[in-house]
Coordinates of C-alpha atoms in Angstrom, one line a residue:
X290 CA 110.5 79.2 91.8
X291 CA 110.7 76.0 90.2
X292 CA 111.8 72.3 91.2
X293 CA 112.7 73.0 94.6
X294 CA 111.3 71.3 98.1
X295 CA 108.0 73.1 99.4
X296 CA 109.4 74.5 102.1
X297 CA 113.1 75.4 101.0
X298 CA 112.2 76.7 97.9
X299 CA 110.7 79.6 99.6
X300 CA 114.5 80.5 101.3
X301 CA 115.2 81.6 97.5
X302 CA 112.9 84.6 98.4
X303 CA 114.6 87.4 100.4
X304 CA 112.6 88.1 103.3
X305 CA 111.3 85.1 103.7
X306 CA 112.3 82.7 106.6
X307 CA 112.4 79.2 106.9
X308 CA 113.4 77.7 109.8
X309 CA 113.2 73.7 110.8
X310 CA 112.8 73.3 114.5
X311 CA 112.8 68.9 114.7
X312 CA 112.6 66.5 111.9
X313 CA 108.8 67.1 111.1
X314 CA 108.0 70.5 112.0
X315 CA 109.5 73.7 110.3
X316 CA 108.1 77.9 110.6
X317 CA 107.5 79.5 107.5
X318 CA 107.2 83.9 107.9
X319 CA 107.8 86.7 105.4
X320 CA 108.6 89.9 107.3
X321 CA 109.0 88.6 111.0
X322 CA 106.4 87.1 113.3
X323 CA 108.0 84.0 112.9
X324 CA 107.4 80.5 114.9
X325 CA 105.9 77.3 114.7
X326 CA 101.9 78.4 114.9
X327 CA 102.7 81.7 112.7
X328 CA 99.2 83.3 111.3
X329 CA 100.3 86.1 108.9
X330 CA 101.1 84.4 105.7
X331 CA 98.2 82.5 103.6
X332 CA 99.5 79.5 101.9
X333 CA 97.7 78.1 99.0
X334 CA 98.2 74.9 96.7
X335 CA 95.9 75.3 93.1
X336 CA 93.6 78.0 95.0
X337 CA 93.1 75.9 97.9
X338 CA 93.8 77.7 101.5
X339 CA 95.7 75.3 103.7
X340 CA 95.6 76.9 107.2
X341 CA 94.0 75.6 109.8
X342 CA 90.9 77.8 111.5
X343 CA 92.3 76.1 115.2
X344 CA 95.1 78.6 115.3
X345 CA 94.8 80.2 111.7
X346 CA 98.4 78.8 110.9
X347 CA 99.9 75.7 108.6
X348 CA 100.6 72.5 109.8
X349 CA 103.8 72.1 106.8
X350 CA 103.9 68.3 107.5
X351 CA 100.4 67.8 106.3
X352 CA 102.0 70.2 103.0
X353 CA 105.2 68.0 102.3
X354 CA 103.9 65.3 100.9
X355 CA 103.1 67.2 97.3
X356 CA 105.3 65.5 94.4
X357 CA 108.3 68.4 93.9
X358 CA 107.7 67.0 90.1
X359 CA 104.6 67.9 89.9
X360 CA 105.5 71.8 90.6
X361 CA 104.7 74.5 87.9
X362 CA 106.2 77.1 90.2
X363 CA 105.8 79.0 93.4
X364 CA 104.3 82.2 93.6
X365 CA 105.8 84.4 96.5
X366 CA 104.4 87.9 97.3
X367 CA 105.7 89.7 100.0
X368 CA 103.8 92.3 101.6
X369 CA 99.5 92.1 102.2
X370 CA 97.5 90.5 100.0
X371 CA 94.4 91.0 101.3
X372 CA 92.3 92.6 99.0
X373 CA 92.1 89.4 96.8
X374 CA 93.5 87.1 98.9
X375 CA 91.1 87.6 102.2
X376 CA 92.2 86.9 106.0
X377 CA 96.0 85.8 107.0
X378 CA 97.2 87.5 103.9
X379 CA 98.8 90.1 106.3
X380 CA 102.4 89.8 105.7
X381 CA 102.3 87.5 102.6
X382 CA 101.0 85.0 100.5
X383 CA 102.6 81.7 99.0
X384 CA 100.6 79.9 96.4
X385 CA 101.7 76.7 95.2
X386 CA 100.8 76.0 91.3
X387 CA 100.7 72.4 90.4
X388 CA 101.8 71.2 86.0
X389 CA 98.4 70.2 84.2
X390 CA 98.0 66.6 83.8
X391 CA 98.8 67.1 80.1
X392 CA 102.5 68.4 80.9
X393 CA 103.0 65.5 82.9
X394 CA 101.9 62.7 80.4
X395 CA 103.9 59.4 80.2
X396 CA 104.8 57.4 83.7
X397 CA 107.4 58.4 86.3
X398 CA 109.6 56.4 89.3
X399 CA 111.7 58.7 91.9
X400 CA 113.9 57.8 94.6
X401 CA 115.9 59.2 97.1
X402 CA 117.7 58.8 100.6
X403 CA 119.8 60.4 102.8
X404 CA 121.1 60.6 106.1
X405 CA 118.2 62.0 108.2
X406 CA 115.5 61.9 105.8
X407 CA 116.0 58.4 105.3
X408 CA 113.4 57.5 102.4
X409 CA 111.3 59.2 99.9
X410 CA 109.6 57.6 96.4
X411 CA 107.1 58.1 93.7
X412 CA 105.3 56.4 91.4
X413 CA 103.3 58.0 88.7
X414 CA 101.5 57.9 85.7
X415 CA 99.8 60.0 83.2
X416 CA 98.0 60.2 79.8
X417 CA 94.8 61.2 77.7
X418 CA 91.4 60.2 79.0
X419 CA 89.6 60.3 75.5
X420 CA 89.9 63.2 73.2
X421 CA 89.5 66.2 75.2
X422 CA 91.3 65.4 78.4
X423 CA 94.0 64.4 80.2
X424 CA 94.7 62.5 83.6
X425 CA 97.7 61.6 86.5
X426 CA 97.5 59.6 88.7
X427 CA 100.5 59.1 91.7
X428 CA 101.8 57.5 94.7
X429 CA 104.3 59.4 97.2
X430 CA 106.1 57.5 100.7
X431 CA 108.5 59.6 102.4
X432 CA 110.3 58.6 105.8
X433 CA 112.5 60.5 108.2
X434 CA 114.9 59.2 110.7
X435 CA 115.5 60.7 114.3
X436 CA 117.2 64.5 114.3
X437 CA 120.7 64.3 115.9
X438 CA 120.7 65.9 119.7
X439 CA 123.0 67.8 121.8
X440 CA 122.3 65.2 124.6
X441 CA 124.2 62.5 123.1
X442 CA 121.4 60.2 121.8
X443 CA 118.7 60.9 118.8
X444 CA 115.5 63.4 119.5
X445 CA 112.3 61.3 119.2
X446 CA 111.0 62.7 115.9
X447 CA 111.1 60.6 113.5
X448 CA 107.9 59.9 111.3
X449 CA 106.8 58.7 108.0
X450 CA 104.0 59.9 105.2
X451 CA 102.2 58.5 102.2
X452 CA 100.1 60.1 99.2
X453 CA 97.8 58.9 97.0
X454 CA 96.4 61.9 94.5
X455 CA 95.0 62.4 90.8
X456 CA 94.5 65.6 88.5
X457 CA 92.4 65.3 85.1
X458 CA 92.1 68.6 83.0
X459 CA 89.4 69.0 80.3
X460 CA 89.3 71.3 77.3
X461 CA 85.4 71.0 77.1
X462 CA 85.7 73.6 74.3
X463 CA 87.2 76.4 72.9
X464 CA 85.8 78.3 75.1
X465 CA 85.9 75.9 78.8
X466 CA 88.3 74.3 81.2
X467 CA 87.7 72.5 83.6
X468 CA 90.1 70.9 86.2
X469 CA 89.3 68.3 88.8
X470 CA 92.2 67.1 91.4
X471 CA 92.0 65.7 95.0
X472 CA 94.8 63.7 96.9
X473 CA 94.5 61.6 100.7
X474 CA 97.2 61.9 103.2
X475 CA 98.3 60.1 106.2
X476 CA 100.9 60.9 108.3
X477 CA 102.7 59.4 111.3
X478 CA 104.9 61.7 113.8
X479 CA 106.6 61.1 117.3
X480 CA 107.4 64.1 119.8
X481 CA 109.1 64.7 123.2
X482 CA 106.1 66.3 125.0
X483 CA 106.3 67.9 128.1
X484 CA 102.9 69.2 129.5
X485 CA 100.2 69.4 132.0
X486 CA 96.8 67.3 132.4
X487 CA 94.2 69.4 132.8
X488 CA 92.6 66.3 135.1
X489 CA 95.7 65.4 136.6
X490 CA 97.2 68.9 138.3
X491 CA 99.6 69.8 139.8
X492 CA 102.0 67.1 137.7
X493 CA 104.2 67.5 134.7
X494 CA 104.5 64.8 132.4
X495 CA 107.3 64.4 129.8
X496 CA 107.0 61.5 127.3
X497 CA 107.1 60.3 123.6
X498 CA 104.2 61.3 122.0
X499 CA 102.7 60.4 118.6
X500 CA 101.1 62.7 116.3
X501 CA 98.9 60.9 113.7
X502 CA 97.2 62.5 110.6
X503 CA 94.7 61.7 108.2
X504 CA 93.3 64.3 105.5
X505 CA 91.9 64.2 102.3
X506 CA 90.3 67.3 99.3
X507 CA 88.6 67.0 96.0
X508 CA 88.8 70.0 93.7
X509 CA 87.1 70.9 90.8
X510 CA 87.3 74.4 89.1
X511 CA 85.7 75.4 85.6
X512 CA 86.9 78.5 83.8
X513 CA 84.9 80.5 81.1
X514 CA 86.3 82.5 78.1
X515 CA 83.1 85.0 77.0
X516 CA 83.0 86.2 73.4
X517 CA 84.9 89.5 74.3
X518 CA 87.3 88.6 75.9
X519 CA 86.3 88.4 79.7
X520 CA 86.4 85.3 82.1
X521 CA 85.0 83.9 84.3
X522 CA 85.9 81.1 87.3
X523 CA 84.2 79.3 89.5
X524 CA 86.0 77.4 91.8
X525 CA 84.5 74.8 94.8
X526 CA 86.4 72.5 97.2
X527 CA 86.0 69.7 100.2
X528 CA 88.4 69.4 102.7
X529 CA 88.4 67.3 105.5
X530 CA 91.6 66.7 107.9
X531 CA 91.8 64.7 111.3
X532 CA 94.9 65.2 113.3
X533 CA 95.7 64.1 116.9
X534 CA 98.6 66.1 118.3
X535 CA 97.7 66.6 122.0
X536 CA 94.5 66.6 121.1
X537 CA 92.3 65.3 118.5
X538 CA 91.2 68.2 116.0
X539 CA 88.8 67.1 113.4
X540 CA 87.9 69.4 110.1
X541 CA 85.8 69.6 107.9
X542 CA 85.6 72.6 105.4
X543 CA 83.6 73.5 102.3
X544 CA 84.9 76.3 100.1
X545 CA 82.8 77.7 97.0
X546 CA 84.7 80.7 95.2
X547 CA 83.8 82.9 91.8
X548 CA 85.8 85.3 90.1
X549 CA 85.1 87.6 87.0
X550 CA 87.8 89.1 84.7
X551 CA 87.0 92.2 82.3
X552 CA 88.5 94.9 80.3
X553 CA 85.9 97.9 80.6
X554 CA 87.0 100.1 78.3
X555 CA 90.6 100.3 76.8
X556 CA 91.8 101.7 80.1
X557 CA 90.4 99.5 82.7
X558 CA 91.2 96.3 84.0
X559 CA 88.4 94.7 86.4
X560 CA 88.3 91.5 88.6
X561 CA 85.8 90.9 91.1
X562 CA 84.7 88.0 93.4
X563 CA 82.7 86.0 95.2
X564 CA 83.5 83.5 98.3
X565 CA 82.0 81.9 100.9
X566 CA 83.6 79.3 103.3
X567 CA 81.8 76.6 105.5
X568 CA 83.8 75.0 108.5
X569 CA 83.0 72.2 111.1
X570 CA 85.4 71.5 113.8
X571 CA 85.9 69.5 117.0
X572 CA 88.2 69.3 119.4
X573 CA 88.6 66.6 122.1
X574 CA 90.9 64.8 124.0
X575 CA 93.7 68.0 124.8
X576 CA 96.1 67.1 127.3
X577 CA 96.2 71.0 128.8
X578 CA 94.1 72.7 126.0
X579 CA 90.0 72.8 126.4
X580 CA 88.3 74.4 124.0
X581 CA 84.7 75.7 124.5
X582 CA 82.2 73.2 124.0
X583 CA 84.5 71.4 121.5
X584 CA 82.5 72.1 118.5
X585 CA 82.9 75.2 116.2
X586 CA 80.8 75.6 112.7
X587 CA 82.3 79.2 111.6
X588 CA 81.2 80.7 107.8
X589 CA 83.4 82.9 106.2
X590 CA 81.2 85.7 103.4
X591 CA 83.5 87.6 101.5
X592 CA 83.5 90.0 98.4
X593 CA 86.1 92.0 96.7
X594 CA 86.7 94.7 93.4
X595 CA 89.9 95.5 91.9
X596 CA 90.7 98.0 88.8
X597 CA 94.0 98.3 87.4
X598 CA 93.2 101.8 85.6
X599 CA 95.8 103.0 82.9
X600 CA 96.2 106.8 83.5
X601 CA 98.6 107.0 80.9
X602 CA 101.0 105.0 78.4
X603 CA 103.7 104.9 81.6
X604 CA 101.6 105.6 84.8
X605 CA 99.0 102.9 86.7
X606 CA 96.5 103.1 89.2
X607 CA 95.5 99.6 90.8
X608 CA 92.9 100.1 93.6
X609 CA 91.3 97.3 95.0
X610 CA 88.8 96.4 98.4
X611 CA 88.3 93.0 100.2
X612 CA 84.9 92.9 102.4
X613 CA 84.8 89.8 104.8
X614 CA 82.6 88.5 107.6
X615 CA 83.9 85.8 109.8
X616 CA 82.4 84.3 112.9
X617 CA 84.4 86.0 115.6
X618 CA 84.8 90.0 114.7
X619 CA 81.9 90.1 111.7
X620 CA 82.8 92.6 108.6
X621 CA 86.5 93.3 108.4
X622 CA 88.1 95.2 105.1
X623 CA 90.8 95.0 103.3
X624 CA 92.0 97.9 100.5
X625 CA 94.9 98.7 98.9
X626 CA 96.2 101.2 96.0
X627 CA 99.4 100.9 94.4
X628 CA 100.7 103.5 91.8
X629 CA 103.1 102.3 89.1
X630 CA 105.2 104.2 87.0
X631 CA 107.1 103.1 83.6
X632 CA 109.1 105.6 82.4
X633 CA 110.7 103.0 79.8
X634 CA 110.7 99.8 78.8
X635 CA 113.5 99.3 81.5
X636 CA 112.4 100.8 84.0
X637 CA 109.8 100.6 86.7
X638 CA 109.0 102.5 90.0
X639 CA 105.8 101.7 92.1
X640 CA 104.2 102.6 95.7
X641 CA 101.6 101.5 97.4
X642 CA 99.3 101.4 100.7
X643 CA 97.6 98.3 101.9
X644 CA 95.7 97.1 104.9
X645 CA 95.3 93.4 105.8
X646 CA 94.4 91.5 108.9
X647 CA 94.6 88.2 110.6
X648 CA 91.7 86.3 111.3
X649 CA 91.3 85.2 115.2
X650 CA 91.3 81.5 115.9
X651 CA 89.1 79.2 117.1
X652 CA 91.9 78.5 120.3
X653 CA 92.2 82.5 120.8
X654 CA 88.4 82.8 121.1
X655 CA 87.3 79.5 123.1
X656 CA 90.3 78.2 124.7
X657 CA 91.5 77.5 128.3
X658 CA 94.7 76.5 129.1
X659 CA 96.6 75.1 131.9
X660 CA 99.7 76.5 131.1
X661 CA 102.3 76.3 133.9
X662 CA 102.0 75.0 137.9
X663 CA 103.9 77.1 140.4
X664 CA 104.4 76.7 144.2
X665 CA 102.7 78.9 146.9
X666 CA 104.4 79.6 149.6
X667 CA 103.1 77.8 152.8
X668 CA 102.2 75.0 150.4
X669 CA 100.0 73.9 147.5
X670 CA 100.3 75.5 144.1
X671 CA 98.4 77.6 141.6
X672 CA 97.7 77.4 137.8
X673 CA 99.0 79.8 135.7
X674 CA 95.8 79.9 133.3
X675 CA 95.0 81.6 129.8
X676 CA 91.6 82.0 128.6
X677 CA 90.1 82.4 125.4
X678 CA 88.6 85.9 124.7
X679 CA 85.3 85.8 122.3
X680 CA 85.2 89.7 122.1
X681 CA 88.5 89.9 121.1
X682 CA 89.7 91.8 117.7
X683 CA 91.5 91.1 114.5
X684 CA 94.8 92.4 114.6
X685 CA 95.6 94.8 112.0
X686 CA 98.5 96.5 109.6
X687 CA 98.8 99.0 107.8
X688 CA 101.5 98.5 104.9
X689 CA 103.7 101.1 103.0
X690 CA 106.0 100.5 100.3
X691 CA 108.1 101.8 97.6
X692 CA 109.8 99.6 95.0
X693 CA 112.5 100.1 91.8
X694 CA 112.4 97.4 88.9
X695 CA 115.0 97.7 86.3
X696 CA 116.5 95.7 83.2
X697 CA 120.4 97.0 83.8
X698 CA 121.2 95.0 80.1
X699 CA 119.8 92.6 78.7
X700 CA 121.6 89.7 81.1
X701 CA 121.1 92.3 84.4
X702 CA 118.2 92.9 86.2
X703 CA 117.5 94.2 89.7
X704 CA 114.1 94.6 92.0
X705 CA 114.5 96.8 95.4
X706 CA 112.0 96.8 97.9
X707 CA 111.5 99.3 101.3
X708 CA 108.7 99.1 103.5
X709 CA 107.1 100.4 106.7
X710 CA 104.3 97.9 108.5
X711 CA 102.0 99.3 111.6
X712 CA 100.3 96.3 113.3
X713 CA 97.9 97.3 115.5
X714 CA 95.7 94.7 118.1
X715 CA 98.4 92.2 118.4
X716 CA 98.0 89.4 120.9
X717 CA 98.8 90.2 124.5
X718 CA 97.8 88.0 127.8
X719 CA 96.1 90.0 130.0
X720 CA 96.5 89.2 134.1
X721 CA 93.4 89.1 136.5
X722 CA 92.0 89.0 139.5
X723 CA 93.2 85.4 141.2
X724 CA 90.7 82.8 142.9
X725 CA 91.1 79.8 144.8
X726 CA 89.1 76.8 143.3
X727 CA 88.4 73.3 144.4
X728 CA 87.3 71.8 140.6
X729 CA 89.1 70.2 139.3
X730 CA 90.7 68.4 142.6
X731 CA 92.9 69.3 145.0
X732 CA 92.1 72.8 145.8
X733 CA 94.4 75.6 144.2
X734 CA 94.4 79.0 143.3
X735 CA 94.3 79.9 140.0
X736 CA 95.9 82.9 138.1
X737 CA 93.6 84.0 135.6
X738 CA 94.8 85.6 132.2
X739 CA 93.0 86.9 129.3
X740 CA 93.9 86.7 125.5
X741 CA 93.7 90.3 124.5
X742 CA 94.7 93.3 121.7
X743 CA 96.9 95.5 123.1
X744 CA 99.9 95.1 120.9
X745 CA 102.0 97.3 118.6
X746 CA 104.4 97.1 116.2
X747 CA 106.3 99.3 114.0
X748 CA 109.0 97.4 111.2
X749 CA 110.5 98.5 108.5
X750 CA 113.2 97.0 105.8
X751 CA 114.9 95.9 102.9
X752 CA 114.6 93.6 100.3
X753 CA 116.7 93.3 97.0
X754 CA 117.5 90.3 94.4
X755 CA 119.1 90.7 91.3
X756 CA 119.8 88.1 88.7
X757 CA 122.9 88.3 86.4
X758 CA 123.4 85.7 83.4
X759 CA 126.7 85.4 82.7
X760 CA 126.7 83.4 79.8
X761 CA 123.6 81.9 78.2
X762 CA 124.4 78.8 80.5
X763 CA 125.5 80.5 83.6
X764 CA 123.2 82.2 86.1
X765 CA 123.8 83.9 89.4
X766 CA 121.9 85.4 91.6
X767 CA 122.2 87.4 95.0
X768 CA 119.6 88.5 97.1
X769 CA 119.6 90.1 100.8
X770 CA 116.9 91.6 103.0
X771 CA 117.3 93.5 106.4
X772 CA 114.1 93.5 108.8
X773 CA 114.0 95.9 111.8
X774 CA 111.1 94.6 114.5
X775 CA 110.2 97.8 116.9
X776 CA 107.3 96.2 119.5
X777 CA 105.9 98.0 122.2
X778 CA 102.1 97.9 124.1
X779 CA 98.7 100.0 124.9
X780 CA 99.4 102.2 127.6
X781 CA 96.2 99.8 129.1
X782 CA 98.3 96.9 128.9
X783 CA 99.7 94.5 131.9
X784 CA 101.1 92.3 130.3
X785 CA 104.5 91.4 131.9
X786 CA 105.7 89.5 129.2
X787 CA 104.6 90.8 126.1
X788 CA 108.1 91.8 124.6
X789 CA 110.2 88.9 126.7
X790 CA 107.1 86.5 124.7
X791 CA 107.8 88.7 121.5
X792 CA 111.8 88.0 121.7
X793 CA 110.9 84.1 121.2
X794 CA 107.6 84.2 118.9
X795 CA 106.7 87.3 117.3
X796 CA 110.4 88.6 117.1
X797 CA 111.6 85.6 116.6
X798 CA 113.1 86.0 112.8
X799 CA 116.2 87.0 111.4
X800 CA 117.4 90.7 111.0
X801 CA 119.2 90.0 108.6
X802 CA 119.7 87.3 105.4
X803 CA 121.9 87.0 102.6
X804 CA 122.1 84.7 99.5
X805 CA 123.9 83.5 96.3
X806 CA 122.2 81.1 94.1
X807 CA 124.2 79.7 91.3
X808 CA 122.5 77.9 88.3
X809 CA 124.9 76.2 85.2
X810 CA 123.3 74.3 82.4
X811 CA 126.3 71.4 81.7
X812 CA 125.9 69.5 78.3
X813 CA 123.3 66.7 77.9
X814 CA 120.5 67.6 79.7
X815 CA 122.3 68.0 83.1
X816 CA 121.8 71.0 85.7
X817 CA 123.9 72.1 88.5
X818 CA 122.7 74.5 91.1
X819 CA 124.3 75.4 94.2
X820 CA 123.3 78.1 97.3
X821 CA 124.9 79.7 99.8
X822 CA 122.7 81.1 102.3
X823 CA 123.5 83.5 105.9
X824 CA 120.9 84.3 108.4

């Protein structure tokens, strides 16, 4: 996907969703599960994971700020991609690819406006630094005005963001690469909030919030070309972020990763890997959200193996295993094997099995939350409460698929997707015994709940997309996908509200989307596009 907004660029993509919720705040899912805090899909920009360990989800505000210019393209893959990508891959992956600084030589302005998102600019600049490199260097402001209400006056979301970044790219020698990039971001939000004080029960409190941000990551990554062909990469990252939205969440998160490419053999196809992950948080300041002692370091090991094995001229095997250890459920794996067969130049039929899983969070382990206050009859009240659970498990799927790729003609082309997903271990809030408490002040009973596993889920769908060139400057291209969300719960389970929850988070993506892109090439380097999308 090329040239298009972060965020909407992904709608291009049948079965993914994107949905905005306010002016600042949008939910991002591929194959259901979809809502604001949404674990399941990893998103990446140059190799860099961007979700946050606090909830194991993206905050897409601190993500929007990227130059769209900049953009090489937007890799989409639906389905798990855990075995090389690691944890959260469980229903996805989208991995943002940024232009090398050489492609991007010579400077740049951008402006734009428009009715809610009121402001956005760029300045940059690029060029050689000596003889074997290359260098850009930019400036972003974007600024968005109140969303439009059903109450007759604005929602209080408006907010405004700034950029500062660089990316230099070195061809050491014929034989090495080396990039290194890094960018700063600040970010300034307001939001309605309605919540409790965990110090201040029984009382709700509704007022304008502001969410401010401040993050910052430095990159470097080196890539080796040995003498027979094979490649190595080693990659290694800093990334701090400090974010106050109803409580202050600081980050701070060192990444080292190495991978090895190799042909053994005319028939096999190797990569491998290394990783390991280093993260300090802290959390303070939550209006109903405590979380443990408010410090978390977590490490993240992980290892993985994949061989693309050539059985014959028209039939592959890629098999492929993921090994992780992570703070809260130690060693998790992730294989898959996909079969692929090419029975022409044309054509192309594949299956495969996968198993992913989604990390737990630092709030799922740790947390307690004051969720609701509730009468008692006779007088006072009780706290509806959810607790963290430190023994809790990963939840799990299991992925099956079967897909058709073919070249119609030469301007036709068509990919089909079906696929069957068993999640196993999802979330549920588990009810127990209540207790009357004096602490904090006045006394109330409290109605304990427990973050547990004892979710299903059993979907299955469609995807298809086609592209059809008309004419050598005429493009269209229709897509549609049909997703069918079966939940249900351990026999164990008390959860009251597991599927009425499900309805508005887990289930809470469309069963079915349609699309018809459009793309003309006019005369003097002019483009048109145009979309037309149903959900």
């Amino acid at each position: 996907i090329e040239g298009y907004d972060l965020r909407l660029g992904r709608r291009m993509v049948s079965g993914v969703d994107v949905a905005r919720i306010n002016a600042n705040t949008w939910a991002i899912s591929i194959r259901g599960f979809n809502y604001r805090y949404s674990g399941k899909v990893l998103v990446l920009i140059d190799g860099r994971t961007v979700y946050t360990p606090l909830f194991s989800g993206v905050y897409w505000d601190q993500q929007n700020s990227m130059p769209l210019e900049d953009i090489e393209r937007i890799e989409v893959i639906r389905g798990p991609g855990g075995t090389v990508w690691g944890a959260n891959a469980m229903n996805g992956v989208i991995n943002i690819i940024t232009k090398s600084a050489e492609a991007t030589r010579g400077g740049l302005i951008s402006a734009e406006t428009g009715s809610q998102d009121r402001a956005q600019g760029l300045v940059q600049y690029g060029g050689a630094a000596g003889s074997k490199g290359f260098y850009r260097v930019y400036g972003r402001y974007s600024m968005n005005d109140d969303s439009p209400s059903i109450y007759g006056r604005p929602a209080v979301d408006l907010g405004h963001s700034s950029q500062i970044g660089f990316r230099s790219d070195w061809n050491l020698s014929p034989r090495d690469k080396m990039t290194v990039q890094g960018d700063v971001f600040g970010a300034s939000e307001t939001q309605t909030t309605t919540t409790l004080f965990s110090a201040r029960l029984p009382n709700y409190y509704t007022f304008n919030d502001r969410v401010q941000v401040g993050a910052g990551n430095l990159l470097g990554r080196w890539n080796h070309v040995f003498a027979n062909g094979s490649e190595a990469t080693l990659q290694v990252y800093y990334d701090r972020s400090r974010r106050f939205d109803q409580g202050l969440n600081i980050e701070n998160t060192g990444d080292v990763d190495f991978q090895y490419h190799l042909h053994a053999g005319p028939r096999n196809d190797i990569v491998t890997g290394v990783g390991y992950r280093l993260t300090n948080q802290s959390w303070a300041n939550g209006y109903e959200v405590t979380l443990g002692s408010g410090n978390k370091l977590d490490n993240l090991f992980s290892s993985f193996i994949e061989d693309e094995f050539q059985i014959t001229n028209s039939l592959a095997l890629t098999a492929g295993i993921k090994l992780e250890h992570n703070a809260y459920t130690g060693y998790e794996y992730e294989p898959s094997v996909e079969l692929v067969w090419s029975p022409s130049s044309r054509h192309t039929v594949w299956a495969s099995i996968s198993r992913a899983i989604q990390q737990p969070s630092w709030l799922y382990a740790e947390a307690q939350i004051n969720q609701a206050a509730v009468p008692v009859p006779g007088g006072g009240f009780a706290i509806y409460q959810i607790s963290g659970n430190p023994k809790g498990k990963a939840p799990a799927l299991f992925d099956y698929e079967l897909g058709y790729r073919t070249e119609l003609s030469k301007r036709l082309t068509l990919d089909a997707t079906v696929f069957l997903s068993d999640y196993d271990r999802l979330q549920t809030v588990e009810p127990l015994t209540p207790f009357f408490t004096q602490n904090p002040a006045p006394p109330h009973l409290v109605l304990p709940n427990l973050f547990e596993n004892l979710g299903n889920a059993s979907n299955y769908g469609v995807e298809a997309s086609a592209h059809w060139d008309v004419s050598s400057w005429w493009r269209i291209s229709p897509g549609f996908s049909l997703l069918e969300m079966n939940l249900s719960q351990s026999s164990h389970s008390k959860d009251t509200t597991f599927t009425v929850r499900s309805g508005s988070t887990y289930g809470d993506s469309p069963k079915r989307q349609a699309q018809l892109r459009s793309a003309i090439k006019l005369s003097h380097n002019v483009e048109w596009d145009t979309s037309v999308f149903y959900v």
